[in-house]
Coordinates of C-alpha atoms and ligand atoms in Angstrom, one line a residue:
M46 CA 78.1 106.7 154.9
I47 CA 80.8 109.3 153.7
R48 CA 83.0 109.1 150.8
A49 CA 85.3 111.1 149.7
S50 CA 84.8 112.8 146.1
I51 CA 86.7 114.8 144.2
I52 CA 85.0 118.3 144.0
S53 CA 87.9 120.0 141.7
T54 CA 91.0 119.7 139.7
G55 CA 93.6 121.7 138.2
S56 CA 97.2 120.9 136.6
Y57 CA 100.2 122.9 135.0
V58 CA 102.8 122.2 132.9
P59 CA 105.9 124.2 132.1
D60 CA 106.1 126.2 129.0
T61 CA 109.5 125.1 127.2
V62 CA 108.7 122.1 125.2
I63 CA 111.3 119.2 124.5
T64 CA 110.7 117.1 121.4
N65 CA 112.1 113.9 120.3
N66 CA 114.2 115.8 117.4
D67 CA 115.8 118.2 120.5
L68 CA 117.0 114.8 122.0
E69 CA 118.4 113.6 119.1
R70 CA 121.2 116.3 118.9
I71 CA 122.0 115.8 123.0
V72 CA 122.3 111.6 122.5
D73 CA 122.0 108.6 120.3
T74 CA 118.6 108.3 119.8
S75 CA 115.8 109.0 117.2
D76 CA 112.6 110.2 116.9
D77 CA 111.0 106.8 115.7
W78 CA 112.8 104.6 118.4
I79 CA 111.5 106.8 121.3
V80 CA 107.6 106.9 119.7
E81 CA 107.8 103.2 118.8
R82 CA 109.0 101.8 122.4
T83 CA 107.4 104.6 124.6
G84 CA 104.6 106.7 122.8
I85 CA 106.3 109.8 123.9
R86 CA 106.8 112.8 121.4
E87 CA 107.9 115.9 123.4
R88 CA 107.9 116.5 127.4
R89 CA 107.9 119.8 129.2
I90 CA 110.6 121.0 131.4
V91 CA 110.9 123.9 134.3
D92 CA 112.8 127.2 133.5
S93 CA 115.5 128.2 135.8
S94 CA 113.9 130.0 138.4
Q95 CA 111.2 127.0 139.0
A96 CA 110.8 124.2 141.5
T97 CA 108.2 121.6 142.6
S98 CA 106.5 124.0 144.6
D99 CA 106.0 126.4 141.8
L100 CA 104.6 123.8 139.5
A101 CA 102.3 122.7 142.9
C102 CA 100.8 125.8 143.2
E103 CA 99.8 126.6 140.1
A104 CA 98.4 123.2 139.5
A105 CA 96.5 124.1 143.3
R106 CA 95.5 127.7 142.4
N107 CA 93.9 126.6 139.3
A108 CA 92.0 123.9 141.2
L109 CA 90.9 126.1 144.0
K110 CA 89.5 128.5 141.2
K111 CA 87.7 126.0 139.9
A112 CA 85.5 125.1 143.2
H113 CA 85.2 128.7 143.9
L114 CA 87.2 128.1 147.1
R115 CA 90.1 130.4 148.9
P116 CA 93.1 128.7 150.3
K117 CA 92.0 129.3 153.7
D118 CA 89.2 126.9 153.2
I119 CA 91.9 124.2 152.9
D120 CA 92.4 121.6 156.2
L121 CA 95.3 119.4 154.7
I122 CA 97.4 119.8 151.9
I123 CA 99.7 116.9 150.7
V124 CA 101.9 116.8 148.0
A125 CA 103.3 113.6 146.4
T126 CA 106.4 114.2 144.9
C127 CA 110.1 112.2 144.8
T128 CA 111.5 115.8 143.5
P129 CA 110.7 117.8 146.3
D130 CA 112.3 121.3 146.3
M131 CA 114.5 120.1 149.3
A132 CA 114.6 117.6 152.2
F133 CA 112.7 119.7 154.3
P134 CA 110.8 122.0 154.7
S135 CA 108.2 119.7 153.1
T136 CA 107.2 120.7 149.4
A137 CA 103.4 120.8 151.0
C138 CA 104.9 123.0 153.6
I139 CA 106.2 125.5 151.3
V140 CA 103.1 125.3 148.8
Q141 CA 100.8 126.2 152.5
D142 CA 102.9 128.9 152.7
K143 CA 103.0 130.5 149.2
L144 CA 99.1 129.9 148.6
G145 CA 98.1 131.7 152.3
A146 CA 96.4 128.6 153.0
R147 CA 96.8 129.2 156.9
H148 CA 94.5 126.6 158.2
A149 CA 96.2 124.2 156.6
A150 CA 98.7 121.5 158.0
A151 CA 101.0 120.3 155.5
F152 CA 103.2 117.2 154.5
D153 CA 104.7 115.3 151.7
I154 CA 104.6 111.7 150.5
N155 CA 106.9 109.8 148.5
A156 CA 105.8 106.6 146.3
A157 CA 107.5 107.8 143.4
C158 CA 105.2 107.7 140.3
S159 CA 102.5 105.5 142.6
G160 CA 102.6 108.8 144.7
F161 CA 99.1 110.5 143.8
V162 CA 97.1 107.1 143.9
Y163 CA 99.2 106.4 147.3
G164 CA 97.7 109.9 148.3
L165 CA 94.2 109.2 147.4
H166 CA 94.2 106.0 149.3
L167 CA 95.1 107.9 152.4
V168 CA 92.7 110.9 151.8
S169 CA 89.9 108.8 151.4
S170 CA 90.7 107.3 154.7
L171 CA 91.3 110.8 156.4
I172 CA 87.8 112.1 155.0
R173 CA 85.9 109.1 155.7
S174 CA 86.9 109.0 159.2
E175 CA 86.0 112.7 159.7
A176 CA 89.8 113.8 160.7
H177 CA 89.6 116.4 157.8
K178 CA 87.4 118.0 155.7
R179 CA 88.7 119.5 152.9
I180 CA 92.1 118.4 151.4
L181 CA 94.4 119.5 148.9
L182 CA 96.2 116.5 147.2
V183 CA 98.9 117.5 144.6
G184 CA 101.0 115.5 142.6
A185 CA 104.0 117.5 141.5
E186 CA 107.7 116.4 140.1
V187 CA 110.5 118.2 138.4
L188 CA 112.2 115.1 136.8
S189 CA 114.2 117.5 134.7
R190 CA 116.6 118.0 137.4
V191 CA 117.4 114.2 138.2
T192 CA 117.7 113.6 134.8
D193 CA 120.9 112.4 133.2
W194 CA 120.7 114.2 130.0
Q195 CA 123.7 112.0 128.7
D196 CA 121.8 108.8 130.0
R197 CA 119.6 107.8 126.5
T198 CA 118.1 105.0 128.4
T199 CA 116.3 107.2 131.0
C200 CA 116.2 111.1 129.4
V201 CA 113.7 110.4 126.8
L202 CA 111.1 109.2 129.4
F203 CA 110.5 111.9 131.6
G204 CA 109.1 115.1 132.0
D205 CA 107.7 117.9 134.6
G206 CA 104.4 119.2 135.4
A207 CA 101.8 118.9 138.4
G208 CA 98.3 118.4 138.9
A209 CA 95.8 118.9 141.8
V210 CA 92.7 117.9 143.2
I211 CA 90.4 119.0 146.0
V212 CA 88.4 116.2 148.2
E213 CA 85.9 116.5 150.6
G214 CA 83.3 114.3 152.0
T215 CA 79.8 113.5 150.6
R216 CA 76.5 111.3 151.6
E217 CA 75.9 110.4 148.0
K218 CA 76.5 107.1 146.0
R219 CA 79.7 108.6 144.4
G220 CA 83.4 109.7 145.2
I221 CA 86.4 107.4 145.7
I222 CA 84.8 103.8 146.3
S223 CA 87.8 102.1 146.8
T224 CA 91.9 102.2 146.8
H225 CA 94.1 99.4 146.8
I226 CA 98.1 100.1 147.6
H227 CA 101.0 97.7 147.2
S228 CA 105.2 97.3 147.7
D229 CA 107.9 95.1 147.1
G230 CA 111.0 96.9 148.3
S231 CA 113.2 93.8 147.3
L232 CA 112.9 95.4 143.4
G233 CA 113.7 98.8 144.9
D234 CA 116.9 98.6 142.4
L235 CA 115.4 98.6 139.3
I236 CA 114.3 102.2 139.4
M237 CA 116.1 104.8 141.8
L238 CA 117.8 108.1 142.9
P239 CA 120.6 107.0 145.2
G240 CA 122.6 110.0 145.8
G241 CA 121.8 113.1 148.1
G242 CA 120.2 111.1 151.1
S243 CA 121.9 109.7 154.3
R244 CA 123.2 106.6 152.5
F245 CA 125.1 108.7 150.0
S246 CA 124.9 112.0 151.1
C247 CA 126.6 115.1 148.6
S248 CA 130.3 114.6 148.2
M249 CA 132.5 115.1 145.0
E250 CA 132.2 111.4 144.7
T251 CA 128.6 111.0 144.3
I252 CA 128.8 113.8 141.9
L253 CA 131.3 112.0 140.0
K254 CA 129.6 108.9 139.9
K255 CA 126.3 110.7 139.1
L256 CA 124.4 108.8 141.8
H257 CA 121.9 112.2 141.8
F258 CA 120.3 111.2 138.6
I259 CA 117.4 108.5 138.1
K260 CA 119.2 105.0 137.7
M261 CA 116.3 102.5 136.0
K262 CA 116.7 99.1 134.4
G263 CA 114.3 100.0 131.7
N264 CA 113.5 96.4 130.8
E265 CA 112.9 94.5 133.9
T266 CA 110.8 97.5 135.1
F267 CA 108.8 96.9 131.9
K268 CA 108.1 93.5 132.6
V269 CA 106.9 93.8 136.4
A270 CA 104.9 97.1 135.2
V271 CA 102.8 95.2 133.0
R272 CA 102.5 91.9 135.1
T273 CA 101.5 93.9 138.5
L274 CA 99.4 96.6 136.6
E275 CA 97.2 94.0 134.5
E276 CA 96.8 91.9 137.9
L277 CA 95.9 95.0 139.9
A278 CA 93.5 96.3 137.7
T279 CA 91.6 93.1 137.3
R280 CA 91.2 92.5 140.9
T281 CA 90.0 96.0 141.7
M282 CA 87.4 95.3 139.2
E283 CA 86.7 91.8 140.8
E284 CA 87.0 93.1 144.6
N285 CA 84.2 95.6 143.8
N286 CA 82.2 93.0 141.9
L287 CA 82.1 95.2 138.4
D288 CA 82.9 93.7 135.0
P289 CA 85.5 95.8 133.3
S290 CA 82.9 96.6 130.6
Q291 CA 81.3 98.9 133.2
L292 CA 84.0 101.2 133.1
S293 CA 83.7 104.3 131.3
L294 CA 87.4 105.3 131.4
L295 CA 90.9 104.1 132.7
I296 CA 93.0 106.7 133.7
P297 CA 96.5 105.2 133.8
H298 CA 100.1 106.5 135.0
Q299 CA 101.5 107.7 131.7
A300 CA 105.1 105.9 131.8
N301 CA 105.0 103.5 128.5
I302 CA 101.9 103.4 125.8
R303 CA 102.9 99.7 125.4
I304 CA 102.4 99.1 129.2
I305 CA 99.1 101.0 129.0
Q306 CA 97.9 98.7 126.0
A307 CA 98.4 96.0 128.0
T308 CA 96.1 96.8 130.8
A309 CA 93.6 97.7 128.4
R310 CA 93.7 94.3 126.8
R311 CA 93.9 92.7 129.6
L312 CA 90.3 94.6 130.5
N313 CA 89.0 94.6 127.1
L314 CA 89.0 98.4 126.8
T315 CA 88.7 99.8 123.8
E316 CA 90.9 103.0 123.0
D317 CA 88.0 105.3 123.4
K318 CA 87.9 104.0 126.9
V319 CA 91.6 104.8 127.8
F320 CA 93.1 108.2 128.6
V321 CA 96.5 108.8 127.1
N322 CA 98.5 111.9 126.9
I323 CA 101.8 110.5 127.1
E324 CA 102.8 111.9 123.6
K325 CA 102.4 115.7 125.3
Y326 CA 104.4 115.1 128.6
G327 CA 106.4 111.9 129.3
N328 CA 106.1 110.2 132.3
T329 CA 105.8 113.3 134.8
S330 CA 105.5 110.6 137.8
A331 CA 103.1 111.2 140.7
A332 CA 101.9 114.2 138.2
S333 CA 100.8 112.1 135.8
I334 CA 97.7 110.7 136.8
P335 CA 96.4 114.3 138.5
I336 CA 97.3 115.8 134.9
A337 CA 95.5 113.4 133.0
L338 CA 92.7 113.3 135.2
D339 CA 92.2 117.0 134.7
E340 CA 92.7 117.0 131.0
A341 CA 89.7 114.0 130.5
I342 CA 87.5 116.3 132.9
R343 CA 88.1 119.3 130.7
A344 CA 88.0 117.1 127.1
G345 CA 84.8 115.7 128.7
R346 CA 85.1 112.3 128.9
V347 CA 84.4 111.9 132.8
I348 CA 81.0 111.4 132.8
A349 CA 78.7 112.0 136.1
G350 CA 77.5 108.7 137.7
E351 CA 80.2 106.4 135.7
Y352 CA 83.2 104.6 137.1
I353 CA 86.8 105.5 136.3
L354 CA 89.8 103.8 137.4
L355 CA 93.1 105.2 138.2
E356 CA 96.2 103.0 138.5
A357 CA 100.1 103.8 139.0
F358 CA 103.3 101.8 139.6
G359 CA 106.6 103.5 140.0
G360 CA 109.4 102.9 142.0
G361 CA 110.0 101.2 145.6
L362 CA 108.6 99.4 144.1
T363 CA 104.9 100.5 144.6
W364 CA 101.5 100.1 142.3
A365 CA 98.5 101.2 143.3
S366 CA 94.7 102.0 142.2
A367 CA 91.7 103.5 142.7
L368 CA 88.1 103.2 141.5
V369 CA 86.1 106.0 141.4
K370 CA 82.3 106.6 140.6
W371 CA 82.3 110.5 139.3
Ligands
LIG172 N1 117.3 105.5 121.9 C1 117.7 104.2 121.0 N2 118.1 103.1 121.6 C2 117.9 103.0 122.8 C3 117.5 104.3 123.8 C4 117.4 105.4 123.1 N3 116.5 106.2 123.8 N4 117.3 103.6 125.1 C5 118.0 102.3 124.7 N5 118.2 102.1 123.6 C6 119.0 100.7 122.8 C7 119.3 99.9 124.0 O1 120.7 100.5 124.1 C8 119.5 98.8 123.5 O2 120.5 98.4 122.7 P1 120.8 96.9 122.5 O3 119.8 96.1 121.8 O4 121.9 97.1 121.3 O5 121.6 96.7 123.9 C9 118.1 98.6 122.7 O6 117.3 100.2 122.7 C10 116.5 97.8 123.3 O7 117.0 98.4 124.9 P2 115.8 97.8 125.9 O8 115.8 98.4 127.0 O9 115.5 96.2 125.8 O10 114.3 98.3 125.3 P3 113.1 98.3 125.8 O11 112.2 98.1 124.6 O12 112.8 97.9 126.7 O13 112.6 100.0 125.8 C11 112.3 101.5 127.6 C12 113.6 100.6 126.7 C13 113.0 102.5 128.9 C14 111.6 102.4 127.0 C15 111.4 100.3 128.3 O14 112.0 99.4 128.9 C16 110.4 101.0 129.5 O15 109.7 101.9 128.9 N6 110.4 100.3 130.6 C17 109.4 101.2 132.0 C18 110.3 102.4 132.4 C19 109.5 103.0 133.3 O16 108.2 103.1 132.9 N7 110.0 103.3 134.3 C20 109.1 104.2 135.1 C21 108.4 103.7 136.1 S1 107.0 104.3 136.5

């Protein structure tokens, strides 16, 4: 039996740091409020020359280098993003060109913050069916360009970044064991970016109404996130006949420290079994899990032969998990 195995990871965040104190000078907020309600202390944002594909390429090059692979060794590129460079060509095609990955097909997927884990679901099937041999999956976002910097209820939350993984088949008893994806479109209005698509195409009116910025009902989103992620994590373990105590690390989407702690409590996981970097980057949407995975590996917290659980929640609404035996 062939399983999909993550053979390399890479990540990139832009150099510019925006601290909570910086935000205090822009909107009516405080470092104490942000830290207490979200766990975020600072976030990274792009400079004026950078777009999502630039971040994606940095993360991808990093992953390729660690795997001693060349761009032409990749046969498929998938970029998970809700902030593409433009509507089309896809960010994945732009990445393919910039990397020089001339043997790769390329396309984007959008499941908002769950995009990377949705991507793992897809990649796992494509590798197991032997449709592709070696896939580059990137989660990359430039949320700072769709953030209303005058709206304190959202601007404190988001940041920019990218994370990448390279996935191949293995016949060993490890790799991506199971993936679980879910959606509820009836709750789409809880977090959305309405402007710029075919419903509200760019116009003076959409700009004046600020429809090109993220709109979020934070408190309602929070409650659904806690409920669905607790259920999802528990069910993922049950369906694999595993007890949560057999997990060596939970790598959750970094949206809010209180959401992360609620899932950890439900699984009875101690702090050392939960990877958290939200204080440095905020919510980087589809980039958050691959950045966290890359950092966790570099910190020696992902151990060969052990189980890790990845789980995400985002606009759509969407939520997803992946159980991996490293
Ligand atoms: N600084 C200071 N006060 C703020 C603030 C800020 N940045 N943002 C909101 N407030 C105020 C609100 O105006 C409200 O004031 P009021 O009581 O006078 O009306 C008060 O703080 C409480 O607001 P509320 O929205 O109930 O806070 P909360 O505890 O739910 O925390 C979030 C807000 C956004 C941090 C939290 O709801 C959250 O993280 N939601 C999930 C968001 C998310 O993860 N989205 C992405 C999904 S992938």
